[in-house]
Amino acid sequence: MNSDFTLNPFTAEESPAVGVTFEKLNKQFGDLVVLKNINLQISPGEIFVLMGPSGSGKSVLLKHIVGLEAPTSGRVVVDCQDAADPETREDVRMAMVFQAGALFNSLSIYDNLALYLREHRFGQESHIREKVMHALQILSLEATGSKFPAELSGGMRKRVAIARALVMEPQLMLYDEPTSELDPIMAATISEIIASLRHEYHVTSIVVSHDRDLALSIADRVGLLMDGNLITVSTPAELKTNPDVRVTDFLNPKIDLHKPRFKKLEA
Ligand SMILES: Nc1ncnc2c1ncn2[C@@H]1O[C@H](COP(=O)(O)OP(=O)(O)OP(=O)(O)O)[C@@H](O)[C@H]1O
Ligand SMILES: [Mg+2]
């Protein structure tokens, strides 16, 4: 990217989408085995949604792509380069929307978005301003530019994190729970943004989500991670008809309102 970058819309056309491959990926923290022999190929321009119970290893898997975690064995390949190699992060524009936002609390919302553009000298402040305001407007955050993260609701911070990822004009977008904390209308807007980034700019998206509607509506393929194992990878339609009881129980959890849960204290 240079100072000739397109101001609007996002993502310069000359940037091809990138693929991601997991090859026999294993990850352990001490004795805790988190990821077990993950083999998966995500195509350039694909929207891949990763679902699975809490603690199953979804965030750890995403962190391997951006090099925040290193494999215990196996490897992750981004655009033909090892994700653990810092040069990969120089060559491929990846943006990650972290589960908890990961905003800089001492910077205003505007400066949180402008930081990356200023650090990479993406042009004059007027150009940066246009990009930042465009991203804020897409996420309905125009009024928040001068506020600080602590002054926003959880859902607003989540949207700021997405806006900040957008200004990077990524080839590869990684989202960790992008719709948690959002109301249903805003959640639908985020699904639309993810889909249009692919349709219009061929951005590859890997989305970790518990949001069944999002997964089934925008994914090309859905993977289900359980206890560190990728137990199935399929289209949303195939997933819905998958007879595996682990899949059906996950997608259609039963609620037992009468199950005893609390021990009665002795008088
Ligand atoms: N840096 C770390 N050191 C030790 N254990 C870790 C570390 N990061 C994650 N873990 C453990 O790895 C397991 C998987 O964590 P991960 O954050 O990937 O879960 P998750 O599937 O994203 O869950 P959730 O849906 O709740 O976000 C958990 O048992 C967690 O405690
Ligand atoms: Mg997580």
Short mmCIF file of C-alpha atoms and ligand atoms in Angstrom, two decimals:
data_model
loop_
_atom_site.label_atom_id
_atom_site.label_comp_id
_atom_site.label_asym_id
_atom_site.label_seq_id
_atom_site.Cartn_x
_atom_site.Cartn_y
_atom_site.Cartn_z
CA MET A 1 0.00 0.00 0.00
CA ASN A 2 1.28 3.49 -0.77
CA SER A 3 -0.02 7.01 -0.77
CA ASP A 4 -2.05 6.23 -3.92
CA PHE A 5 -4.36 4.00 -1.91
CA THR A 6 -8.04 4.20 -2.70
CA LEU A 7 -9.80 6.42 -0.22
CA ASN A 8 -13.15 4.92 -0.58
CA PRO A 9 -14.26 2.21 -0.72
CA PHE A 10 -12.09 -0.20 1.20
CA THR A 11 -9.43 -2.52 -0.09
CA ALA A 12 -7.39 -1.70 -3.13
CA GLU A 13 -8.28 -3.87 -6.09
CA GLU A 14 -4.70 -4.91 -6.67
CA SER A 15 -4.66 -6.86 -3.39
CA PRO A 16 -5.54 -10.48 -4.02
CA ALA A 17 -7.36 -12.43 -1.33
CA VAL A 18 -5.27 -14.91 0.58
CA GLY A 19 -5.87 -18.49 1.70
CA VAL A 20 -5.08 -20.08 5.06
CA THR A 21 -4.03 -23.69 5.62
CA PHE A 22 -3.69 -25.59 8.88
CA GLU A 23 -1.37 -28.56 8.62
CA LYS A 24 -1.44 -31.11 11.45
CA LEU A 25 -1.71 -28.26 13.95
CA ASN A 26 -1.35 -29.26 17.59
CA LYS A 27 -1.30 -26.83 20.51
CA GLN A 28 -0.64 -27.50 24.17
CA PHE A 29 -0.30 -25.16 27.12
CA GLY A 30 1.70 -27.27 29.59
CA ASP A 31 -0.35 -30.44 30.07
CA LEU A 32 -3.48 -28.89 28.59
CA VAL A 33 -4.00 -30.09 25.02
CA VAL A 34 -6.06 -27.40 23.28
CA LEU A 35 -5.86 -28.17 19.54
CA LYS A 36 -5.54 -31.70 18.19
CA ASN A 37 -4.28 -32.39 14.70
CA ILE A 38 -6.18 -29.64 12.89
CA ASN A 39 -6.09 -30.00 9.10
CA LEU A 40 -8.04 -27.42 7.17
CA GLN A 41 -7.73 -25.39 4.00
CA ILE A 42 -9.56 -22.07 3.72
CA SER A 43 -9.70 -20.68 0.18
CA PRO A 44 -8.99 -17.10 -0.89
CA GLY A 45 -12.24 -15.14 -0.68
CA GLU A 46 -14.00 -17.74 1.45
CA ILE A 47 -16.17 -16.95 4.48
CA PHE A 48 -15.40 -19.65 6.99
CA VAL A 49 -17.26 -19.71 10.30
CA LEU A 50 -15.83 -21.62 13.23
CA MET A 51 -18.27 -22.67 15.93
CA GLY A 52 -17.88 -24.72 19.06
CA PRO A 53 -18.48 -24.75 22.79
CA SER A 54 -16.75 -22.31 25.11
CA GLY A 55 -13.19 -23.39 25.81
CA SER A 56 -12.96 -25.64 22.75
CA GLY A 57 -9.97 -23.73 21.33
CA LYS A 58 -11.51 -21.31 18.81
CA SER A 59 -9.69 -18.17 19.92
CA VAL A 60 -6.41 -20.05 20.24
CA LEU A 61 -6.84 -21.28 16.67
CA LEU A 62 -7.38 -17.71 15.38
CA LYS A 63 -4.35 -16.44 17.29
CA HIS A 64 -2.15 -18.88 15.38
CA ILE A 65 -3.08 -17.15 12.13
CA VAL A 66 -1.85 -13.75 13.31
CA GLY A 67 1.22 -15.24 15.01
CA LEU A 68 0.07 -14.51 18.57
CA GLU A 69 0.38 -18.21 19.35
CA ALA A 70 2.93 -20.64 17.94
CA PRO A 71 2.11 -24.29 17.19
CA THR A 72 3.37 -27.02 19.50
CA SER A 73 3.66 -29.04 16.28
CA GLY A 74 2.40 -28.66 12.74
CA ARG A 75 2.02 -25.30 11.07
CA VAL A 76 -0.30 -22.61 9.82
CA VAL A 77 0.26 -21.23 6.33
CA VAL A 78 -1.06 -17.82 5.26
CA ASP A 79 -0.72 -16.99 1.58
CA CYS A 80 2.00 -19.67 1.13
CA GLN A 81 4.02 -18.35 4.11
CA ASP A 82 4.39 -19.69 7.63
CA ALA A 83 2.15 -17.67 9.97
CA ALA A 84 4.77 -17.90 12.74
CA ASP A 85 7.21 -15.93 10.55
CA PRO A 86 7.00 -12.18 11.35
CA GLU A 87 7.55 -11.38 7.65
CA THR A 88 4.19 -12.93 6.83
CA ARG A 89 2.56 -10.19 8.88
CA GLU A 90 4.49 -7.61 6.86
CA ASP A 91 3.45 -9.11 3.51
CA VAL A 92 -0.21 -9.91 4.18
CA ARG A 93 -2.67 -7.32 5.47
CA MET A 94 -4.56 -9.15 8.17
CA ALA A 95 -6.89 -7.55 10.65
CA MET A 96 -8.26 -9.21 13.73
CA VAL A 97 -11.33 -8.19 15.68
CA PHE A 98 -10.53 -9.48 19.15
CA GLN A 99 -13.17 -11.01 21.38
CA ALA A 100 -12.78 -8.21 23.95
CA GLY A 101 -12.12 -5.43 21.42
CA ALA A 102 -8.48 -4.76 22.43
CA LEU A 103 -8.84 -1.00 21.97
CA PHE A 104 -6.27 1.46 23.32
CA ASN A 105 -8.03 2.92 26.34
CA SER A 106 -5.92 6.08 26.44
CA LEU A 107 -6.78 7.00 22.83
CA SER A 108 -10.02 8.46 21.53
CA ILE A 109 -12.11 6.33 19.19
CA TYR A 110 -10.93 8.47 16.27
CA ASP A 111 -7.28 7.97 17.24
CA ASN A 112 -7.78 4.25 17.77
CA LEU A 113 -8.82 4.03 14.11
CA ALA A 114 -6.26 6.52 12.79
CA LEU A 115 -3.31 4.95 14.60
CA TYR A 116 -2.60 2.21 12.06
CA LEU A 117 -2.92 4.62 9.12
CA ARG A 118 -0.60 7.17 10.74
CA GLU A 119 1.98 4.54 11.69
CA HIS A 120 2.03 3.23 8.14
CA ARG A 121 2.06 6.73 6.67
CA PHE A 122 -1.08 6.21 4.62
CA GLY A 123 -1.21 9.78 3.43
CA GLN A 124 -2.11 13.17 4.77
CA GLU A 125 -4.27 13.68 7.82
CA SER A 126 -7.16 14.78 5.58
CA HIS A 127 -7.06 11.42 3.76
CA ILE A 128 -6.82 9.55 7.03
CA ARG A 129 -9.77 11.52 8.35
CA GLU A 130 -11.88 10.56 5.34
CA LYS A 131 -11.09 6.89 5.81
CA VAL A 132 -11.71 6.94 9.55
CA MET A 133 -15.00 8.79 9.24
CA HIS A 134 -16.14 6.42 6.50
CA ALA A 135 -15.43 3.39 8.72
CA LEU A 136 -17.20 5.01 11.68
CA GLN A 137 -20.19 5.81 9.51
CA ILE A 138 -20.46 2.21 8.24
CA LEU A 139 -20.71 1.03 11.84
CA SER A 140 -23.09 3.90 12.83
CA LEU A 141 -20.46 5.37 15.14
CA GLU A 142 -20.03 8.88 13.71
CA ALA A 143 -20.91 10.49 17.04
CA THR A 144 -18.26 8.61 19.01
CA GLY A 145 -15.03 9.88 17.43
CA SER A 146 -14.02 12.13 20.31
CA LYS A 147 -15.06 9.68 23.04
CA PHE A 148 -12.78 7.20 24.82
CA PRO A 149 -13.38 3.43 24.97
CA ALA A 150 -14.41 3.55 28.65
CA GLU A 151 -17.27 5.90 27.72
CA LEU A 152 -18.87 3.41 25.31
CA SER A 153 -21.11 0.40 25.82
CA GLY A 154 -19.71 -3.09 25.23
CA GLY A 155 -21.53 -3.36 21.91
CA MET A 156 -20.21 0.03 20.76
CA ARG A 157 -16.66 -1.00 21.61
CA LYS A 158 -17.17 -4.15 19.58
CA ARG A 159 -18.26 -2.05 16.59
CA VAL A 160 -15.24 0.25 17.03
CA ALA A 161 -13.01 -2.83 16.91
CA ILE A 162 -14.62 -3.82 13.61
CA ALA A 163 -14.28 -0.27 12.22
CA ARG A 164 -10.62 -0.25 13.22
CA ALA A 165 -10.09 -3.51 11.34
CA LEU A 166 -11.84 -2.08 8.25
CA VAL A 167 -9.54 0.96 7.96
CA MET A 168 -6.63 -1.44 7.52
CA GLU A 169 -8.14 -2.53 4.18
CA PRO A 170 -7.34 -6.15 5.01
CA GLN A 171 -6.96 -9.03 2.61
CA LEU A 172 -7.74 -11.37 5.49
CA MET A 173 -10.23 -10.53 8.24
CA LEU A 174 -10.37 -12.54 11.43
CA TYR A 175 -13.32 -11.98 13.73
CA ASP A 176 -13.59 -13.41 17.24
CA GLU A 177 -17.26 -13.25 18.24
CA PRO A 178 -18.10 -10.14 16.18
CA THR A 179 -21.80 -10.14 17.09
CA SER A 180 -21.69 -10.95 20.79
CA GLU A 181 -23.04 -8.00 22.81
CA LEU A 182 -24.85 -6.59 19.77
CA ASP A 183 -28.59 -6.21 19.36
CA PRO A 184 -30.18 -8.34 16.60
CA ILE A 185 -30.29 -5.50 14.07
CA MET A 186 -26.66 -4.55 14.55
CA ALA A 187 -25.70 -8.24 14.48
CA ALA A 188 -27.43 -8.54 11.10
CA THR A 189 -25.54 -5.44 9.88
CA ILE A 190 -22.23 -7.05 10.86
CA SER A 191 -23.18 -10.18 8.91
CA GLU A 192 -23.93 -7.97 5.90
CA ILE A 193 -20.58 -6.18 6.23
CA ILE A 194 -18.70 -9.49 6.32
CA ALA A 195 -20.60 -10.71 3.26
CA SER A 196 -20.13 -7.50 1.28
CA LEU A 197 -16.39 -7.37 2.01
CA ARG A 198 -16.20 -10.70 0.23
CA HIS A 199 -18.62 -9.89 -2.63
CA GLU A 200 -17.13 -6.49 -3.37
CA TYR A 201 -13.47 -6.90 -2.43
CA HIS A 202 -12.85 -10.64 -2.26
CA VAL A 203 -11.67 -10.41 1.37
CA THR A 204 -11.13 -13.79 3.05
CA SER A 205 -12.99 -13.95 6.37
CA ILE A 206 -12.59 -16.36 9.24
CA VAL A 207 -15.27 -15.81 11.82
CA VAL A 208 -15.45 -17.41 15.24
CA SER A 209 -19.02 -17.17 16.40
CA HIS A 210 -21.70 -18.65 18.61
CA ASP A 211 -24.25 -16.83 16.47
CA ARG A 212 -26.13 -19.60 14.69
CA ASP A 213 -27.99 -17.17 12.39
CA LEU A 214 -24.76 -15.53 11.27
CA ALA A 215 -23.08 -18.87 10.68
CA LEU A 216 -25.90 -20.39 8.72
CA SER A 217 -26.60 -17.27 6.65
CA ILE A 218 -23.17 -16.02 5.55
CA ALA A 219 -20.76 -18.95 5.76
CA ASP A 220 -19.52 -20.81 2.73
CA ARG A 221 -18.46 -23.50 5.17
CA VAL A 222 -18.83 -23.99 8.88
CA GLY A 223 -16.38 -25.89 11.07
CA LEU A 224 -17.31 -27.29 14.45
CA LEU A 225 -14.52 -27.45 17.00
CA MET A 226 -15.14 -29.65 20.02
CA ASP A 227 -12.58 -30.30 22.69
CA GLY A 228 -9.78 -29.31 20.31
CA ASN A 229 -10.98 -31.58 17.48
CA LEU A 230 -12.43 -30.22 14.26
CA ILE A 231 -15.27 -32.73 14.19
CA THR A 232 -16.94 -31.54 10.99
CA VAL A 233 -16.45 -29.03 8.16
CA SER A 234 -19.40 -28.59 5.81
CA THR A 235 -21.73 -26.15 4.12
CA PRO A 236 -24.40 -24.64 6.39
CA ALA A 237 -27.07 -26.77 4.65
CA GLU A 238 -25.11 -29.95 5.30
CA LEU A 239 -24.52 -28.93 8.89
CA LYS A 240 -28.23 -28.48 9.53
CA THR A 241 -28.94 -32.05 8.38
CA ASN A 242 -25.87 -33.62 10.00
CA PRO A 243 -27.21 -36.50 12.14
CA ASP A 244 -24.18 -36.58 14.49
CA VAL A 245 -25.65 -36.12 17.96
CA ARG A 246 -22.79 -33.78 18.95
CA VAL A 247 -23.83 -31.48 16.08
CA THR A 248 -27.57 -31.65 16.71
CA ASP A 249 -27.12 -31.10 20.46
CA PHE A 250 -24.87 -28.10 19.79
CA LEU A 251 -27.19 -26.48 17.25
CA ASN A 252 -30.42 -27.26 19.13
CA PRO A 253 -29.66 -27.28 22.83
CA LYS A 254 -32.49 -28.57 24.98
CA ILE A 255 -33.51 -26.53 27.99
CA ASP A 256 -34.63 -28.46 31.06
CA LEU A 257 -36.33 -25.99 33.39
CA HIS A 258 -36.88 -28.57 36.10
CA LYS A 259 -33.42 -30.09 36.40
CA PRO A 260 -32.30 -29.83 40.06
CA ARG A 261 -29.14 -27.72 40.26
CA PHE A 262 -28.74 -26.46 43.78
CA LYS A 263 -28.02 -28.45 46.89
CA LYS A 264 -30.47 -27.71 49.71
CA LEU A 265 -28.62 -26.57 52.80
CA GLU A 266 -29.25 -28.57 55.97
CA ALA A 267 -31.24 -26.53 58.52
N1 LIG B 1 -2.29 -18.42 26.98
C1 LIG B 1 -2.89 -19.49 27.50
N2 LIG B 1 -2.31 -20.23 28.46
C2 LIG B 1 -2.90 -21.32 28.98
N3 LIG B 1 -4.10 -21.78 28.58
C3 LIG B 1 -4.74 -21.09 27.63
C4 LIG B 1 -4.18 -19.92 27.03
N4 LIG B 1 -5.05 -19.45 26.11
C5 LIG B 1 -6.10 -20.29 26.13
N5 LIG B 1 -5.92 -21.27 27.03
C6 LIG B 1 -6.85 -22.38 27.30
O1 LIG B 1 -7.14 -22.98 26.06
C7 LIG B 1 -8.51 -23.44 26.08
C8 LIG B 1 -9.20 -22.88 24.84
O2 LIG B 1 -9.31 -21.47 25.00
P1 LIG B 1 -9.98 -20.55 23.89
O3 LIG B 1 -9.84 -19.15 24.36
O4 LIG B 1 -9.43 -20.88 22.56
O5 LIG B 1 -11.49 -21.02 23.97
P2 LIG B 1 -12.71 -20.57 23.05
O6 LIG B 1 -13.17 -21.76 22.26
O7 LIG B 1 -12.34 -19.35 22.29
O8 LIG B 1 -13.83 -20.25 24.15
P3 LIG B 1 -14.95 -19.05 24.22
O9 LIG B 1 -16.07 -19.47 23.32
O10 LIG B 1 -15.34 -19.06 25.68
O11 LIG B 1 -14.29 -17.77 23.81
C9 LIG B 1 -9.10 -23.01 27.40
O12 LIG B 1 -9.06 -24.12 28.28
C10 LIG B 1 -8.17 -21.92 27.87
O13 LIG B 1 -8.13 -21.85 29.27
MG MG B 2 -12.85 -17.34 22.46
#
